[in-house]
PDB file of C-alpha atoms in Angstrom:
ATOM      1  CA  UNK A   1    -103.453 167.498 223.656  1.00 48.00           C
ATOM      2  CA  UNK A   2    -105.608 164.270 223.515  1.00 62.00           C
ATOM      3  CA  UNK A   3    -106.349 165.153 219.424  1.00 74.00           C
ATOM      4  CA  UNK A   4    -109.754 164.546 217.623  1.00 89.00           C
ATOM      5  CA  UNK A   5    -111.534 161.269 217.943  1.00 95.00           C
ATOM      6  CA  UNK A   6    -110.114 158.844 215.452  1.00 95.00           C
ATOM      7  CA  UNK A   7    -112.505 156.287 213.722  1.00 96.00           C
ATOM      8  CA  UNK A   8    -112.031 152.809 214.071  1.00 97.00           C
ATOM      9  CA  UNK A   9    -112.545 149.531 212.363  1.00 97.00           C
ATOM     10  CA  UNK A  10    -111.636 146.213 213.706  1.00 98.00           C
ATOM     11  CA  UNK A  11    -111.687 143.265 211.447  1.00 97.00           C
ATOM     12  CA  UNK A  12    -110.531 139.769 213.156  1.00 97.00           C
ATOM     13  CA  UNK A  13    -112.295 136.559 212.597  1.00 96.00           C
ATOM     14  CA  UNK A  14    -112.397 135.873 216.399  1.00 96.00           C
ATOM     15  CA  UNK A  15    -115.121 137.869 218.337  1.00 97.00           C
ATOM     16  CA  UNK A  16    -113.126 137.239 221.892  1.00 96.00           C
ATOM     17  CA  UNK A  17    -110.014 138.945 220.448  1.00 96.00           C
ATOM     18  CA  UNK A  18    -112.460 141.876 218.683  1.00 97.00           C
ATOM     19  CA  UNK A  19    -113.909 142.125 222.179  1.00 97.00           C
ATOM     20  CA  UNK A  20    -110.650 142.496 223.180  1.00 97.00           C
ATOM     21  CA  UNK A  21    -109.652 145.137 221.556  1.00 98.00           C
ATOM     22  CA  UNK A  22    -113.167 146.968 221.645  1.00 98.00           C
ATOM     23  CA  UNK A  23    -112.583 147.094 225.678  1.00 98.00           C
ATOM     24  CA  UNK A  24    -108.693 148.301 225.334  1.00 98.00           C
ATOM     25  CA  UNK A  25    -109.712 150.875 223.102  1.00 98.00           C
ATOM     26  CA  UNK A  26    -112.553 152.241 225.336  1.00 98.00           C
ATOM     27  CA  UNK A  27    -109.686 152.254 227.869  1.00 97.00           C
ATOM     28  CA  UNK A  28    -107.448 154.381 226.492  1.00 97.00           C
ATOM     29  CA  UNK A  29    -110.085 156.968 225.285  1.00 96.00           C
ATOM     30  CA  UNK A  30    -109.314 159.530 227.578  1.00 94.00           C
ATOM     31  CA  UNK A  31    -105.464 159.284 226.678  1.00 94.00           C
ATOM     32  CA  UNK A  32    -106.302 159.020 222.624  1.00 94.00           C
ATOM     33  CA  UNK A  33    -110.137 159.724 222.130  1.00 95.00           C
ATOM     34  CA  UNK A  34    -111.398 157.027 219.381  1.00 96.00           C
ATOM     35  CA  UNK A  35    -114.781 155.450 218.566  1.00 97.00           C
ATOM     36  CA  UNK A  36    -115.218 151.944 217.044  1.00 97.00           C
ATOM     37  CA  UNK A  37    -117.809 152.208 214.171  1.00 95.00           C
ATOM     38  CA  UNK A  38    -117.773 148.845 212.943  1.00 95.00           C
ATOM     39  CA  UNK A  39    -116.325 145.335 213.005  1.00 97.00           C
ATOM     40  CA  UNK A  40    -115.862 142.803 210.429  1.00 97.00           C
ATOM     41  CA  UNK A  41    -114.907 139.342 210.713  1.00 96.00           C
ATOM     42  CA  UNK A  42    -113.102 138.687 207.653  1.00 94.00           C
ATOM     43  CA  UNK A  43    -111.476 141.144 205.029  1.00 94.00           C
ATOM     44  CA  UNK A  44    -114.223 140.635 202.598  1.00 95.00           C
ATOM     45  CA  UNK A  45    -117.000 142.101 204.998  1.00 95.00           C
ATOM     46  CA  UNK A  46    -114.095 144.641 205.582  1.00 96.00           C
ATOM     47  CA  UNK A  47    -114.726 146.063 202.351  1.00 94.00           C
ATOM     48  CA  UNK A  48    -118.363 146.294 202.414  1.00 92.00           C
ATOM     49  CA  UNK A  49    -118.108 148.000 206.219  1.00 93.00           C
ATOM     50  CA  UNK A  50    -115.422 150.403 204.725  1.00 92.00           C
ATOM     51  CA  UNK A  51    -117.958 150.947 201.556  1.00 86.00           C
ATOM     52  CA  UNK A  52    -120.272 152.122 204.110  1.00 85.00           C
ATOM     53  CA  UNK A  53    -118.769 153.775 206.724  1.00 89.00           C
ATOM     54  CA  UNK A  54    -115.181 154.706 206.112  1.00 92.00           C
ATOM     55  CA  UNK A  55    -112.668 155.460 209.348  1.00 94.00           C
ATOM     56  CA  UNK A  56    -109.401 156.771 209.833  1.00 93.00           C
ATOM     57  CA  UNK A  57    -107.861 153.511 211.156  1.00 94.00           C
ATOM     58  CA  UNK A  58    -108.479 149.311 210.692  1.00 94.00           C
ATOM     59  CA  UNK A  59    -106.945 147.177 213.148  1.00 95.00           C
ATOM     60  CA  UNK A  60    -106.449 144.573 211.206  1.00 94.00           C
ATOM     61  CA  UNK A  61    -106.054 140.699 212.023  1.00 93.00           C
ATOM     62  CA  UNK A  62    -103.027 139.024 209.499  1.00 89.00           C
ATOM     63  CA  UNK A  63    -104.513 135.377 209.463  1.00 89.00           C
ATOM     64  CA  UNK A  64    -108.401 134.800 208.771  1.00 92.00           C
ATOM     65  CA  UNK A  65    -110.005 133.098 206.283  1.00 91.00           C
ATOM     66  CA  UNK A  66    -111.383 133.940 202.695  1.00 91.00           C
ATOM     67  CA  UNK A  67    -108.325 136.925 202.961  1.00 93.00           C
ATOM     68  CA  UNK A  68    -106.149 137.352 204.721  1.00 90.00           C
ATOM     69  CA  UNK A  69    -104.855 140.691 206.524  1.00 90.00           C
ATOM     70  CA  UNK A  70    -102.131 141.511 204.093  1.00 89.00           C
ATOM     71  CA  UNK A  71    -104.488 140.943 201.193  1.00 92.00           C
ATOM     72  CA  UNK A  72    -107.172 143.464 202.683  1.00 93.00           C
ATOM     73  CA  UNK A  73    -104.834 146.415 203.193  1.00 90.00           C
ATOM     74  CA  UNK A  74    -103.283 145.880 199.732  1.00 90.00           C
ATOM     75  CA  UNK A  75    -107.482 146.648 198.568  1.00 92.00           C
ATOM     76  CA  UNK A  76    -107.958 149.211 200.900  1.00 91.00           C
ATOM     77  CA  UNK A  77    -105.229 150.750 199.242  1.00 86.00           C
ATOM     78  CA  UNK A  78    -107.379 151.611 196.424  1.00 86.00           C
ATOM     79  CA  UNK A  79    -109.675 153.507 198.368  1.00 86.00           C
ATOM     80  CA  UNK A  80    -110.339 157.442 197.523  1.00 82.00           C
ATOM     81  CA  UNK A  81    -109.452 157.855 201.017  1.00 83.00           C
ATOM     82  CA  UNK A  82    -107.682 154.722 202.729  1.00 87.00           C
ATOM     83  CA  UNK A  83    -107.586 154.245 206.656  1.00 90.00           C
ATOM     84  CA  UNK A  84    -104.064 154.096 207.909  1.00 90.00           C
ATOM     85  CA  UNK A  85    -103.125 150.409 209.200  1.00 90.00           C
ATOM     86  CA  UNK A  86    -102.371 148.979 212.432  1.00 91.00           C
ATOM     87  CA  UNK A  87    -101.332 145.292 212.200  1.00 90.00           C
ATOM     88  CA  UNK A  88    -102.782 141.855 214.710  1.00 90.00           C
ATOM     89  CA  UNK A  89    -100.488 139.135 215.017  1.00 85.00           C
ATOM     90  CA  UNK A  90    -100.254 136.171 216.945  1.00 83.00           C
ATOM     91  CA  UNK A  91     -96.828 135.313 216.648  1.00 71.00           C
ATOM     92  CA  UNK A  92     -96.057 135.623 212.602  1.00 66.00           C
ATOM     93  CA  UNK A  93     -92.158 136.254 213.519  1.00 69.00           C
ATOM     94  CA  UNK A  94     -91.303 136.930 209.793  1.00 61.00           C
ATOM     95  CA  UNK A  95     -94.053 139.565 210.184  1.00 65.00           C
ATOM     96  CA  UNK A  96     -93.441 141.426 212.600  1.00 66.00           C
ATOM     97  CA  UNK A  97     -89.667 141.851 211.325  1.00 65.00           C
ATOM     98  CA  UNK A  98     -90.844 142.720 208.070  1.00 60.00           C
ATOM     99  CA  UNK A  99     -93.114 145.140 209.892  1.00 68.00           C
ATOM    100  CA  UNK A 100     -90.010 146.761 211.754  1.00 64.00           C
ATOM    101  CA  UNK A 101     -88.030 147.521 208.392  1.00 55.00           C
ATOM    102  CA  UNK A 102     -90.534 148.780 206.555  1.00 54.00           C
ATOM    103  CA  UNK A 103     -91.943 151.374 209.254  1.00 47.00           C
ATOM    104  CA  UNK A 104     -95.570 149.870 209.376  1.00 61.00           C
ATOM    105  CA  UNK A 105     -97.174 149.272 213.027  1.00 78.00           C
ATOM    106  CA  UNK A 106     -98.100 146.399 213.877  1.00 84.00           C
ATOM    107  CA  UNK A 107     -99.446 144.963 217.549  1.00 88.00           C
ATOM    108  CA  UNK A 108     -98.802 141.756 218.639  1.00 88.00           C
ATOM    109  CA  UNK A 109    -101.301 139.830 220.856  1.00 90.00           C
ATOM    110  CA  UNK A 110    -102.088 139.533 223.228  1.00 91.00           C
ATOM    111  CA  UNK A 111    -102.335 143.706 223.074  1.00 94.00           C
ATOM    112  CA  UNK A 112    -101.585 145.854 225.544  1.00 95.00           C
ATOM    113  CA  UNK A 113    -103.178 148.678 226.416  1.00 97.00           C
ATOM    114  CA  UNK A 114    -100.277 151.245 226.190  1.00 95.00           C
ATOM    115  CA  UNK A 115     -98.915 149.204 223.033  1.00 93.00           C
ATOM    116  CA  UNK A 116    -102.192 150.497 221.263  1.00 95.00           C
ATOM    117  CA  UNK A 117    -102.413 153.799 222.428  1.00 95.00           C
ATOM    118  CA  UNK A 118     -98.927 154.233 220.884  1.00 92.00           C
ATOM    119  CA  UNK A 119    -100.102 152.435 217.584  1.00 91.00           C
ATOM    120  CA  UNK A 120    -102.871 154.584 217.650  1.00 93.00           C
ATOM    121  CA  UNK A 121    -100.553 157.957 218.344  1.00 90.00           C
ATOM    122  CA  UNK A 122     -98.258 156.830 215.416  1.00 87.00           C
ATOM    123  CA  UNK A 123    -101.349 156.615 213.045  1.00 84.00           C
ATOM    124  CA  UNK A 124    -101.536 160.678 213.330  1.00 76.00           C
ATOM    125  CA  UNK A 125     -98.236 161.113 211.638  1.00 73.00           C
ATOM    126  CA  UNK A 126     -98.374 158.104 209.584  1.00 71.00           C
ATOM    127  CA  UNK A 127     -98.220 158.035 205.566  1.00 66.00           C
ATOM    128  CA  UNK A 128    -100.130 154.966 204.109  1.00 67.00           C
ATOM    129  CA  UNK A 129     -98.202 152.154 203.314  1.00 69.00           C
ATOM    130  CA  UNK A 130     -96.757 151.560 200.055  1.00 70.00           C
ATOM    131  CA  UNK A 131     -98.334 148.755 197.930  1.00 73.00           C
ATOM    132  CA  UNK A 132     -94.895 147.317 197.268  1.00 74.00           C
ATOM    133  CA  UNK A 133     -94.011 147.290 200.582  1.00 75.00           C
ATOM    134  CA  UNK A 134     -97.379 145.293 201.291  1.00 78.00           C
ATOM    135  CA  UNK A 135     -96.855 143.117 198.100  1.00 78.00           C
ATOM    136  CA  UNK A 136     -93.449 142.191 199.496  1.00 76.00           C
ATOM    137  CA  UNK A 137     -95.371 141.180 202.689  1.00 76.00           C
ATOM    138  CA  UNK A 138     -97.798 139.236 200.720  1.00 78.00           C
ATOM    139  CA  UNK A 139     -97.314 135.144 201.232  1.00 78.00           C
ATOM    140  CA  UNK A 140     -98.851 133.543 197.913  1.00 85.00           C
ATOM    141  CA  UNK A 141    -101.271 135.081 195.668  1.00 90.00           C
ATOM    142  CA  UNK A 142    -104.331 136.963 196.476  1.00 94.00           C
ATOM    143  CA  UNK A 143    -107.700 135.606 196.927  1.00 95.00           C
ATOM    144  CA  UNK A 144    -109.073 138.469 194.806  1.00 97.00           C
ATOM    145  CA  UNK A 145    -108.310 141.223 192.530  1.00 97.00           C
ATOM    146  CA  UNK A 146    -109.640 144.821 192.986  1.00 95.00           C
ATOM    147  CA  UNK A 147    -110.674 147.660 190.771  1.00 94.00           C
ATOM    148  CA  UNK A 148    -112.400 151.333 191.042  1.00 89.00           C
ATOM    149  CA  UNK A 149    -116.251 151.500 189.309  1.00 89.00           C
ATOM    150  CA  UNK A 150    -118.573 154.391 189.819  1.00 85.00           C
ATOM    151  CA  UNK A 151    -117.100 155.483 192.752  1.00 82.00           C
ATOM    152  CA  UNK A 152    -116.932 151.507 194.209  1.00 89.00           C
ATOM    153  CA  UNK A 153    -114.238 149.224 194.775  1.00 92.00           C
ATOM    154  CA  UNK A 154    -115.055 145.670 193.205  1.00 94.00           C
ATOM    155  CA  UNK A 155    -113.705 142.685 194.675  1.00 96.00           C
ATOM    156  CA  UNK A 156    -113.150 140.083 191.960  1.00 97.00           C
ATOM    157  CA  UNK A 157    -112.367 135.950 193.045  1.00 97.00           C
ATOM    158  CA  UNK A 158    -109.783 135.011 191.365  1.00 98.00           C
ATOM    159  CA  UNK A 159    -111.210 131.690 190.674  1.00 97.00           C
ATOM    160  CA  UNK A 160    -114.299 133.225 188.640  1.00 98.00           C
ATOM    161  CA  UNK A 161    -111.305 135.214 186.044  1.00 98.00           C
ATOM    162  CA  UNK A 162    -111.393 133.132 182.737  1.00 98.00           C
ATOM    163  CA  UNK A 163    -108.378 135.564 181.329  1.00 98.00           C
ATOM    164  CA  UNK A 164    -106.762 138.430 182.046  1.00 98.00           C
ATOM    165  CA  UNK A 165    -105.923 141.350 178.590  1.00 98.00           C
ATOM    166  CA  UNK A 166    -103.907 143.827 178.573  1.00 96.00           C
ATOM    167  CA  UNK A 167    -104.483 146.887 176.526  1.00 89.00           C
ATOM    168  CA  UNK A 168    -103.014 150.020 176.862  1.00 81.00           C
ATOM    169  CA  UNK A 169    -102.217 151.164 180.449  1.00 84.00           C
ATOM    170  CA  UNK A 170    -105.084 149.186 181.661  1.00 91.00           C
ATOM    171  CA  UNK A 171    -105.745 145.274 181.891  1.00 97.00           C
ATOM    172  CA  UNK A 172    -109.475 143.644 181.444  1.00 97.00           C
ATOM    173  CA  UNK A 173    -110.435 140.807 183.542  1.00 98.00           C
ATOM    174  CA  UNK A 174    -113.000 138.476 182.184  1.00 98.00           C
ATOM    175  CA  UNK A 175    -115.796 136.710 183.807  1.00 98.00           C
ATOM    176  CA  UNK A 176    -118.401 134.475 182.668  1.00 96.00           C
ATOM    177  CA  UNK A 177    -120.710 137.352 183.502  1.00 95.00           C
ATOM    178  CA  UNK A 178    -118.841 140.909 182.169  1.00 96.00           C
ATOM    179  CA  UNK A 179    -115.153 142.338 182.072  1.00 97.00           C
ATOM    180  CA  UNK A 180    -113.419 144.853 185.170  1.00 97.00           C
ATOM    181  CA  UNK A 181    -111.012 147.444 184.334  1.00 96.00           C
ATOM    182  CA  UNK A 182    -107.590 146.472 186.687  1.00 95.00           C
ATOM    183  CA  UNK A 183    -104.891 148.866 187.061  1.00 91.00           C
ATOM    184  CA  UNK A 184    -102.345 146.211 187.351  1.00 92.00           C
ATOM    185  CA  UNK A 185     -99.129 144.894 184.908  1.00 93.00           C
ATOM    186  CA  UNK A 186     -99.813 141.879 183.285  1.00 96.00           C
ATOM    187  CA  UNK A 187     -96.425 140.565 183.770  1.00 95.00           C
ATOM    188  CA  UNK A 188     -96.760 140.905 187.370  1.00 94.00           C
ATOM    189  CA  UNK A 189    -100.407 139.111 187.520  1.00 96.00           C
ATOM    190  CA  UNK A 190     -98.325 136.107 185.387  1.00 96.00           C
ATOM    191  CA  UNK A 191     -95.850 135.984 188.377  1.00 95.00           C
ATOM    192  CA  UNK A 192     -98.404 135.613 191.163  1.00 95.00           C
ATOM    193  CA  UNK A 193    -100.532 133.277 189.568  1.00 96.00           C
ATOM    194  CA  UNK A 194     -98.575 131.149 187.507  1.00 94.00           C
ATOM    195  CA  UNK A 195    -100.122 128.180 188.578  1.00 93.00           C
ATOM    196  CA  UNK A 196    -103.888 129.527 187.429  1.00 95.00           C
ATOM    197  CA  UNK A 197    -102.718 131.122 184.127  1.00 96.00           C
ATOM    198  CA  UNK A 198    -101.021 130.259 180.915  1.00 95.00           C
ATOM    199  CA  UNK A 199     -99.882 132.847 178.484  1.00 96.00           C
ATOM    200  CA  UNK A 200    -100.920 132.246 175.091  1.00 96.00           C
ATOM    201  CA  UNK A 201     -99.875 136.137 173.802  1.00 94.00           C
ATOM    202  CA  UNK A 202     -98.097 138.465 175.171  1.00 94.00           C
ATOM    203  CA  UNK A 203    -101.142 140.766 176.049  1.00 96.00           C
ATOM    204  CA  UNK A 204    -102.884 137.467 176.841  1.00 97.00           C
ATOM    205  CA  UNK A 205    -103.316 135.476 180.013  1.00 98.00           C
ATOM    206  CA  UNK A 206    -105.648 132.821 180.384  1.00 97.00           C
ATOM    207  CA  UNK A 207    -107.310 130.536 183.243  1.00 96.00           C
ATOM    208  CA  UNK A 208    -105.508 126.856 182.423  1.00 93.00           C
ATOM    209  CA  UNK A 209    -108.970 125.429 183.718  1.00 92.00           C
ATOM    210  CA  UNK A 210    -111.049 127.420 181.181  1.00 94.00           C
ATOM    211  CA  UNK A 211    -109.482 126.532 178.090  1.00 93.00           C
ATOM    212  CA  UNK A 212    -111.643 123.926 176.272  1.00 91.00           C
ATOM    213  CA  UNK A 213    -109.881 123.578 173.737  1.00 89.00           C
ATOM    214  CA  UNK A 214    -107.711 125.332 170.351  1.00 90.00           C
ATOM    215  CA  UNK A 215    -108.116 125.704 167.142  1.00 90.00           C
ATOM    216  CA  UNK A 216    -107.227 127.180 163.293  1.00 88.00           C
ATOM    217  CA  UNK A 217    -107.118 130.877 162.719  1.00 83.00           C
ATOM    218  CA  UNK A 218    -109.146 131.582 159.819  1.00 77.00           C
ATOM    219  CA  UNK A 219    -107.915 135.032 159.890  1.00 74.00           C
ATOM    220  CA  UNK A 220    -104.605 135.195 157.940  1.00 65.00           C
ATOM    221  CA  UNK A 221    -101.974 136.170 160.427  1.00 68.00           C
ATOM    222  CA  UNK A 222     -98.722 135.856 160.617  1.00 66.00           C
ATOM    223  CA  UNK A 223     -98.270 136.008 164.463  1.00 74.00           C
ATOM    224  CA  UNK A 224    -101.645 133.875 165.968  1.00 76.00           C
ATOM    225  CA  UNK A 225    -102.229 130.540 164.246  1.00 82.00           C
ATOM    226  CA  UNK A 226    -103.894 129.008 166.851  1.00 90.00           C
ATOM    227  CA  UNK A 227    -106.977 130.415 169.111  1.00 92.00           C
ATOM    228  CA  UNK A 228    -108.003 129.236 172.621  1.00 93.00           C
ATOM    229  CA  UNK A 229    -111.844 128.597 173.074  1.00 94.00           C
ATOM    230  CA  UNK A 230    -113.058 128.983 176.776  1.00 94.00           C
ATOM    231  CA  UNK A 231    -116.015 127.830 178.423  1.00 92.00           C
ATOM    232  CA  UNK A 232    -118.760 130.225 179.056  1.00 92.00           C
ATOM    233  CA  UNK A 233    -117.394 133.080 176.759  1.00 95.00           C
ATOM    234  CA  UNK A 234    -118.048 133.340 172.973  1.00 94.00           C
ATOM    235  CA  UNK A 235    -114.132 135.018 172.455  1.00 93.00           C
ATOM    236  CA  UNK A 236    -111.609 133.193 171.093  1.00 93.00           C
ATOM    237  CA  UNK A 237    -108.072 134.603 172.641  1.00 95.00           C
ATOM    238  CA  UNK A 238    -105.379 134.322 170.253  1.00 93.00           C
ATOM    239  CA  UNK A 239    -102.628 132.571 170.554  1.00 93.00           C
ATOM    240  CA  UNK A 240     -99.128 133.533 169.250  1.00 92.00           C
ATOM    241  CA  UNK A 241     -96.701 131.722 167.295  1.00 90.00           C
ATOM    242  CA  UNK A 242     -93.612 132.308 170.242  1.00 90.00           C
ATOM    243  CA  UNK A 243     -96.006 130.858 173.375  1.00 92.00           C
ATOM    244  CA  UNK A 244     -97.812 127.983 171.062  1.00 90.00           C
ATOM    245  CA  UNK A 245     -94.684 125.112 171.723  1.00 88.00           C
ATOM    246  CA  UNK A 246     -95.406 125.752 175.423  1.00 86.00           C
ATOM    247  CA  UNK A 247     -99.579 125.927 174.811  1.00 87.00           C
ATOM    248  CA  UNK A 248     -99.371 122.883 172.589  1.00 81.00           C
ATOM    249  CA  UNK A 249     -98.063 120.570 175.776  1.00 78.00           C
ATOM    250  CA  UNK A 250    -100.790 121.824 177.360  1.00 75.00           C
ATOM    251  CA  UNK A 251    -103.320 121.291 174.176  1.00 71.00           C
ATOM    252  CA  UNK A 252    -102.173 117.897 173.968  1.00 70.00           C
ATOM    253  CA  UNK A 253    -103.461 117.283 177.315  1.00 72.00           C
ATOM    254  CA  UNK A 254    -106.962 118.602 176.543  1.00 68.00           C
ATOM    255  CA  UNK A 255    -107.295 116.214 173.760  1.00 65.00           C
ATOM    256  CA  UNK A 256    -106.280 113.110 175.248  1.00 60.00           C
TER     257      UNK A 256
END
């Protein structure tokens, strides 16, 4: 039994190798019926295909620019309904073994014909893949952080995040424009982007390049002295008496 006709979505930055793959898979139709619906050439135009016209699987590239494989199937795992995940690599050794152990399919190029019908078999039976599992996969910190609105998932640069607060189970991200609701630990979003953020509090992360500067608490309080002023946002993020002999290092810099 062939099986219905699986949905696909191919996202690699190089149109020979999505041609590639386009032709392979309209060879192997007859053995596992599929359809390609879209393309995309990078994981960001991934997400806005996937907004659009969601599939059952993504054959997705590892190395392109803007974001990188890993990255994208760590968003589309916030998806109401995700598309299962068939790896492209070139020759990423650590990869692929990391692929092996952790049971997620992965084709390495140039692909065979047979190699994908077998991915594509697999992706039948398959569970999604675990965002620890992907995390572990993940080589430096994301490009972007993701979160669930009205039915949409928001890509947010990292780069454009001024601080990160946690409150409750839930952590706001702050732009110069408005906040985003991230269902992510604050502890963890410290260890992946330790070299973008400082902690002033300990529900308090903020972007080391959008601190302008620090000062008094008028408020009397025993734990926040100090407050960090940011550029392009009217809060002041206070700053507790346990992180400010690390901050002040970095205060002292500001002022000189």
């Amino acid at each position: 039994m062939a099986g219905p006709t699986l949905s696909v979505l191919i996202v690699d930055d190089e149109a020979p190798a999505r041609a590639r793959l386009r032709d392979l898979l309209a060879d192997i139709a007859a053995e596992v019926p599929n359809a390609v619906v879209g393309e995309a050439a990078d994981g960001l135009l991934a997400v806005r295909a996937l907004e659009a016209h969601p599939v059952d699987v993504a054959l997705i590239d590892i190395r392109m620019p803007r974001m990188d494989g890993i990255e994208l199937a760590r968003h589309l795992g916030r998806l109401e309904h995700p598309p299962a995940i068939v790896f492209v690599t070139a020759y990423d050794g650590y990869a692929v073994q990391a692929f092996e152990l952790n049971a997620v399919d992965y084709l390495v190029k140039p692909v065979r014909a047979q190699r994908l019908a077998a991915a594509l078999q697999k992706v039948r039976h398959s569970r999604p893949v675990s965002p620890e599992v992907l995390a572990g996969l993940q080589q430096g910190a994301r490009s972007h952080l993701s979160c669930h609105e009205r039915g949409r998932l928001l890509l947010i640069p990292v780069p454009d995040i001024l601080y990160l607060r946690a409150d409750l189970k839930y952590v706001t991200a702050r732009t110069a424009n408005r906040e985003f609701l991230l269902d992510e630990s604050l502890t963890h979003l410290e260890e992946e982007f330790s070299e973008r953020f400082i902690r002033l509090h300990r529900s308090v992360l903020a972007a080391k390049d959008a601190i302008v500067g620090f000062e008094k608490n008028a408020a009397e309080d025993a734990e926040t002295q100090w407050q960090a002023l940011l550029r392009n946002v009217p809060e002041k993020l206070p700053v507790s008496r346990r992180q400010w002999p690390l901050v002040k290092s970095y205060a002292k810099r500001l002022s000189s």
